[in-house]
Amino acid sequence: MSIAYLNGQFLPLADARISVLDRGFLFADGIYEVTAVIEGKLIDSRSHLDRLGRSASTIGLPVPLIPDAIEAVQKELVACNGLEEGLIYLQLTRGADEGRDFLPSPDLQPTLVMFVQPKRFLNAPSVKTGIAVVTTPDLRWARRDIKSVGLLAQAMAKRIAADAGAQEAWMVEDGQVTEGASSTAYIVQDGAIVTRPYSQAVLAGCTGAALTALAEEAGIAVIHRSFTVAEAQAAQEAFITSASTLCQSVVRIDGQMIGDGKPGPIAAQLRDIYVDFARRTAI
């Protein structure tokens, strides 16, 4: 039976109950983080907790535990669930009020929940085959730098991708790719990595930030600019990063084959570099 954490308690996930008046449920008034676990250890933990702090500060949401305490809870969840490889999901909302009102009570206590999800991504079949992506209009709100639990547009994009036989959707705004529904988007041109610069238009990816820094250390140029769907389809390679995929090659975009239709060497090299980094720095 999976064990979760809810507001100071460890309990069976099935028994983790949250009020229907919780503002995360009623207003999507909350934020979240997803941290990878490899060989029973947390990957790039502080990067995720720093982003949690930025998101919380931006919307004026207090974080009830300091980073060290959150890591301690997450390590306990990994241990008591026997998780070797997978993800830890953390969600923080403004809490449950006395009724439904757009303005919360000033003394509201936040709701903090964490649980684990086994997932094999080190040796996933898609590492060898690559994935397909479809593009879809970006319907999200303007503050995409906040890792909000309001994920309706992303869920819709994922459904569009699944219906087309693809594994991810790249969202497009003003003719430019913003990012994936649950990932950061990249292409490779002339041996250089091209990815959109961080701003309010995209989420600053923790895995992506680590990977691009590692790429530059390895002598691979990284160009921060927007790119079009046509550029992506004509690129040498395309790939995505996220906590749940690490670095994953994209071999088709809207049915158009990228390169020779197989995972490219640069993405493969970056994945190896990142996995090595993850294992060396895991806690």
Short mmCIF file of C-alpha atoms in Angstrom, two decimals:
data_model
loop_
_atom_site.label_atom_id
_atom_site.label_comp_id
_atom_site.label_asym_id
_atom_site.label_seq_id
_atom_site.Cartn_x
_atom_site.Cartn_y
_atom_site.Cartn_z
CA MET A 1 0.00 0.00 0.00
CA SER A 2 1.44 3.37 -1.04
CA ILE A 3 2.22 5.80 1.79
CA ALA A 4 1.65 9.54 1.33
CA TYR A 5 2.36 12.66 3.36
CA LEU A 6 -0.43 15.11 4.19
CA ASN A 7 -0.03 18.11 6.48
CA GLY A 8 2.43 16.52 8.88
CA GLN A 9 1.17 12.94 8.72
CA PHE A 10 2.31 9.82 6.90
CA LEU A 11 -0.69 7.70 5.97
CA PRO A 12 -1.96 5.34 3.28
CA LEU A 13 -2.55 7.24 0.06
CA ALA A 14 -6.15 6.00 -0.04
CA ASP A 15 -6.73 7.63 3.36
CA ALA A 16 -5.21 11.01 2.44
CA ARG A 17 -8.35 13.16 2.37
CA ILE A 18 -8.56 16.85 1.45
CA SER A 19 -11.59 19.09 1.97
CA VAL A 20 -13.82 19.92 -1.01
CA LEU A 21 -13.37 23.53 0.14
CA ASP A 22 -9.63 23.38 -0.49
CA ARG A 23 -8.72 26.28 -2.78
CA GLY A 24 -6.55 24.01 -4.89
CA PHE A 25 -9.72 22.11 -5.82
CA LEU A 26 -11.99 25.13 -6.21
CA PHE A 27 -9.65 27.70 -7.77
CA ALA A 28 -6.45 25.85 -8.77
CA ASP A 29 -4.92 28.11 -6.11
CA GLY A 30 -1.77 26.10 -5.66
CA ILE A 31 1.55 24.99 -7.06
CA TYR A 32 3.38 21.70 -7.48
CA GLU A 33 6.74 20.07 -8.10
CA VAL A 34 7.85 16.70 -9.44
CA THR A 35 11.24 15.29 -8.44
CA ALA A 36 12.85 12.24 -10.00
CA VAL A 37 14.15 9.33 -7.92
CA ILE A 38 16.93 7.13 -9.28
CA GLU A 39 18.38 4.21 -7.31
CA GLY A 40 16.36 5.34 -4.29
CA LYS A 41 17.80 8.87 -4.23
CA LEU A 42 16.44 12.35 -5.01
CA ILE A 43 17.65 13.93 -8.25
CA ASP A 44 18.40 17.67 -8.47
CA SER A 45 16.33 18.21 -5.33
CA ARG A 46 17.42 21.75 -4.44
CA SER A 47 16.68 23.02 -7.92
CA HIS A 48 13.08 21.82 -7.57
CA LEU A 49 12.74 23.24 -4.06
CA ASP A 50 14.16 26.58 -5.18
CA ARG A 51 11.55 26.70 -7.96
CA LEU A 52 8.85 25.75 -5.45
CA GLY A 53 9.92 28.71 -3.34
CA ARG A 54 9.84 31.07 -6.34
CA SER A 55 6.38 29.92 -7.40
CA ALA A 56 5.06 30.18 -3.84
CA SER A 57 6.55 33.64 -3.30
CA THR A 58 5.11 34.90 -6.59
CA ILE A 59 1.54 34.05 -5.55
CA GLY A 60 2.02 34.93 -1.87
CA LEU A 61 1.67 31.34 -0.66
CA PRO A 62 3.57 30.35 2.51
CA VAL A 63 5.56 27.12 2.40
CA PRO A 64 4.98 25.35 5.73
CA LEU A 65 8.28 23.41 5.73
CA ILE A 66 11.83 24.57 5.10
CA PRO A 67 13.70 22.85 2.22
CA ASP A 68 15.64 20.51 4.56
CA ALA A 69 12.37 19.35 6.13
CA ILE A 70 10.75 18.76 2.72
CA GLU A 71 13.75 16.68 1.65
CA ALA A 72 13.51 14.68 4.89
CA VAL A 73 9.85 13.93 4.18
CA GLN A 74 10.62 12.93 0.61
CA LYS A 75 13.44 10.62 1.70
CA GLU A 76 11.07 9.01 4.20
CA LEU A 77 8.48 8.51 1.45
CA VAL A 78 11.11 6.90 -0.76
CA ALA A 79 12.16 4.58 2.07
CA CYS A 80 8.73 3.55 3.32
CA ASN A 81 7.47 2.94 -0.22
CA GLY A 82 10.61 1.10 -1.29
CA LEU A 83 10.90 3.38 -4.33
CA GLU A 84 13.97 2.69 -6.44
CA GLU A 85 13.03 4.58 -9.60
CA GLY A 86 10.16 6.98 -10.14
CA LEU A 87 8.78 10.33 -9.09
CA ILE A 88 7.79 12.27 -6.01
CA TYR A 89 4.82 14.57 -6.51
CA LEU A 90 4.47 17.57 -4.19
CA GLN A 91 1.42 19.85 -4.18
CA LEU A 92 0.98 22.96 -2.07
CA THR A 93 -2.33 24.83 -2.02
CA ARG A 94 -3.58 27.80 -0.07
CA GLY A 95 -5.73 25.47 2.03
CA ALA A 96 -9.38 24.87 2.87
CA ASP A 97 -11.50 27.91 3.71
CA GLU A 98 -14.90 28.12 5.40
CA GLY A 99 -16.68 28.62 2.09
CA ARG A 100 -16.10 29.41 -1.57
CA ASP A 101 -14.87 33.00 -1.93
CA PHE A 102 -12.36 34.39 -4.40
CA LEU A 103 -10.56 36.16 -1.54
CA PRO A 104 -9.11 33.70 0.99
CA SER A 105 -9.23 34.18 4.75
CA PRO A 106 -6.03 35.90 5.95
CA ASP A 107 -5.10 33.14 8.44
CA LEU A 108 -5.66 30.19 6.13
CA GLN A 109 -3.35 27.21 6.69
CA PRO A 110 -1.85 25.77 3.49
CA THR A 111 -2.33 22.17 2.41
CA LEU A 112 0.86 20.23 1.67
CA VAL A 113 0.70 16.76 0.16
CA MET A 114 3.39 14.47 -1.25
CA PHE A 115 3.24 10.99 -2.73
CA VAL A 116 5.38 8.71 -4.87
CA GLN A 117 4.82 7.10 -8.25
CA PRO A 118 7.00 4.28 -9.58
CA LYS A 119 8.16 4.95 -13.14
CA ARG A 120 10.87 3.37 -15.25
CA PHE A 121 12.60 6.03 -17.31
CA LEU A 122 16.28 5.02 -17.34
CA ASN A 123 15.61 2.07 -19.64
CA ALA A 124 12.26 3.06 -21.10
CA PRO A 125 11.67 1.71 -24.64
CA SER A 126 11.28 5.27 -25.95
CA VAL A 127 14.96 5.93 -25.17
CA LYS A 128 15.83 3.72 -28.15
CA THR A 129 12.89 4.56 -30.41
CA GLY A 130 12.32 8.26 -29.71
CA ILE A 131 8.87 9.82 -29.41
CA ALA A 132 6.42 11.64 -31.65
CA VAL A 133 5.18 15.15 -30.95
CA VAL A 134 2.20 17.06 -32.29
CA THR A 135 1.78 20.82 -32.14
CA THR A 136 -1.24 22.61 -30.72
CA PRO A 137 -2.12 26.26 -29.95
CA ASP A 138 -0.89 27.42 -26.55
CA LEU A 139 -4.07 28.17 -24.59
CA ARG A 140 -2.48 28.77 -21.20
CA TRP A 141 -2.51 31.87 -19.02
CA ALA A 142 0.30 34.44 -19.16
CA ARG A 143 2.24 33.39 -16.01
CA ARG A 144 3.66 30.09 -17.16
CA ASP A 145 6.76 30.62 -15.03
CA ILE A 146 4.60 29.70 -12.03
CA LYS A 147 4.27 25.92 -11.70
CA SER A 148 0.53 26.13 -11.15
CA VAL A 149 -1.79 23.19 -10.53
CA GLY A 150 -4.10 24.76 -13.13
CA LEU A 151 -3.23 22.28 -15.89
CA LEU A 152 -6.40 22.09 -17.98
CA ALA A 153 -4.74 23.42 -21.17
CA GLN A 154 -1.86 20.98 -20.76
CA ALA A 155 -4.25 18.08 -20.16
CA MET A 156 -6.15 19.03 -23.32
CA ALA A 157 -2.89 19.17 -25.27
CA LYS A 158 -1.90 15.73 -23.97
CA ARG A 159 -5.25 14.34 -25.14
CA ILE A 160 -4.72 15.82 -28.61
CA ALA A 161 -1.29 14.18 -28.72
CA ALA A 162 -2.59 10.81 -27.56
CA ASP A 163 -5.43 10.87 -30.08
CA ALA A 164 -2.82 11.46 -32.81
CA GLY A 165 -0.65 8.57 -31.60
CA ALA A 166 1.99 10.94 -30.20
CA GLN A 167 3.57 11.00 -26.77
CA GLU A 168 3.88 14.76 -26.23
CA ALA A 169 2.41 18.03 -27.48
CA TRP A 170 4.42 21.16 -28.26
CA MET A 171 2.42 24.31 -27.72
CA VAL A 172 2.70 27.13 -30.23
CA GLU A 173 2.07 30.85 -29.77
CA ASP A 174 2.60 33.61 -32.35
CA GLY A 175 4.20 31.07 -34.67
CA GLN A 176 6.83 30.04 -32.10
CA VAL A 177 7.09 26.89 -30.03
CA THR A 178 6.75 27.76 -26.34
CA GLU A 179 7.29 24.39 -24.65
CA GLY A 180 5.85 20.91 -24.27
CA ALA A 181 2.71 20.15 -22.32
CA SER A 182 4.93 18.68 -19.61
CA SER A 183 8.45 19.30 -20.89
CA THR A 184 10.95 21.79 -22.28
CA ALA A 185 11.46 21.76 -26.06
CA TYR A 186 14.79 21.77 -27.91
CA ILE A 187 16.15 21.44 -31.42
CA VAL A 188 19.68 20.95 -32.72
CA GLN A 189 20.94 23.12 -35.58
CA ASP A 190 24.52 22.99 -36.88
CA GLY A 191 25.54 21.05 -33.79
CA ALA A 192 24.17 23.68 -31.39
CA ILE A 193 21.23 23.30 -29.02
CA VAL A 194 18.43 25.83 -29.51
CA THR A 195 15.85 26.37 -26.77
CA ARG A 196 13.58 29.20 -25.73
CA PRO A 197 14.93 31.57 -23.06
CA TYR A 198 13.22 31.58 -19.68
CA SER A 199 10.56 34.24 -19.16
CA GLN A 200 6.97 34.47 -17.97
CA ALA A 201 6.01 32.69 -21.21
CA VAL A 202 7.59 29.36 -20.19
CA LEU A 203 8.42 27.35 -17.10
CA ALA A 204 12.07 27.33 -16.09
CA GLY A 205 12.82 23.62 -16.31
CA CYS A 206 15.03 22.20 -13.57
CA THR A 207 16.20 19.26 -15.66
CA GLY A 208 16.69 21.54 -18.65
CA ALA A 209 18.74 24.06 -16.68
CA ALA A 210 21.07 21.33 -15.43
CA LEU A 211 21.32 19.71 -18.85
CA THR A 212 22.16 22.92 -20.75
CA ALA A 213 24.84 23.77 -18.19
CA LEU A 214 26.30 20.28 -18.63
CA ALA A 215 26.12 20.68 -22.41
CA GLU A 216 28.15 23.89 -22.28
CA GLU A 217 30.71 22.19 -20.02
CA ALA A 218 30.99 19.48 -22.69
CA GLY A 219 31.64 22.10 -25.37
CA ILE A 220 28.19 21.99 -26.96
CA ALA A 221 26.87 25.46 -27.82
CA VAL A 222 23.50 26.46 -26.35
CA ILE A 223 21.49 29.20 -28.09
CA HIS A 224 18.59 30.68 -26.16
CA ARG A 225 15.99 31.86 -28.68
CA SER A 226 12.57 30.95 -29.96
CA PHE A 227 12.09 28.64 -32.94
CA THR A 228 9.23 27.80 -35.28
CA VAL A 229 7.61 24.46 -36.01
CA ALA A 230 9.12 24.54 -39.51
CA GLU A 231 12.59 25.04 -38.01
CA ALA A 232 12.02 22.11 -35.70
CA GLN A 233 10.90 19.84 -38.53
CA ALA A 234 14.01 20.76 -40.52
CA ALA A 235 16.40 20.42 -37.55
CA GLN A 236 19.17 17.85 -37.19
CA GLU A 237 17.60 16.63 -33.97
CA ALA A 238 14.83 17.49 -31.54
CA PHE A 239 14.39 16.47 -27.92
CA ILE A 240 12.63 17.27 -24.66
CA THR A 241 13.64 17.38 -21.01
CA SER A 242 11.63 16.91 -17.84
CA ALA A 243 11.94 15.22 -14.45
CA SER A 244 9.90 12.29 -15.73
CA THR A 245 11.75 11.77 -19.04
CA LEU A 246 15.22 13.20 -18.29
CA CYS A 247 16.35 13.80 -21.89
CA GLN A 248 14.18 12.20 -24.58
CA SER A 249 14.70 12.32 -28.35
CA VAL A 250 11.84 13.48 -30.59
CA VAL A 251 11.82 11.72 -33.97
CA ARG A 252 8.55 13.05 -35.47
CA ILE A 253 6.78 16.41 -35.28
CA ASP A 254 3.29 16.57 -36.77
CA GLY A 255 4.11 13.43 -38.75
CA GLN A 256 7.30 14.89 -40.21
CA MET A 257 10.37 12.74 -39.61
CA ILE A 258 13.26 14.53 -37.88
CA GLY A 259 16.65 13.69 -39.36
CA ASP A 260 16.77 9.98 -40.11
CA GLY A 261 13.84 9.24 -37.82
CA LYS A 262 16.04 7.84 -35.05
CA PRO A 263 17.27 9.34 -31.77
CA GLY A 264 20.15 11.65 -32.58
CA PRO A 265 23.71 11.50 -31.20
CA ILE A 266 23.65 14.85 -29.40
CA ALA A 267 20.49 14.06 -27.45
CA ALA A 268 21.89 10.62 -26.62
CA GLN A 269 25.14 12.18 -25.42
CA LEU A 270 23.28 14.71 -23.29
CA ARG A 271 21.13 11.99 -21.75
CA ASP A 272 24.22 10.02 -20.76
CA ILE A 273 25.86 13.14 -19.33
CA TYR A 274 22.73 14.02 -17.36
CA VAL A 275 22.25 10.51 -15.95
CA ASP A 276 25.87 10.52 -14.81
CA PHE A 277 25.34 13.94 -13.18
CA ALA A 278 22.13 12.71 -11.53
CA ARG A 279 23.83 9.68 -10.02
CA ARG A 280 26.81 11.72 -8.78
CA THR A 281 24.73 14.43 -7.14
CA ALA A 282 21.72 12.44 -5.89
CA ILE A 283 20.91 12.63 -2.18
#
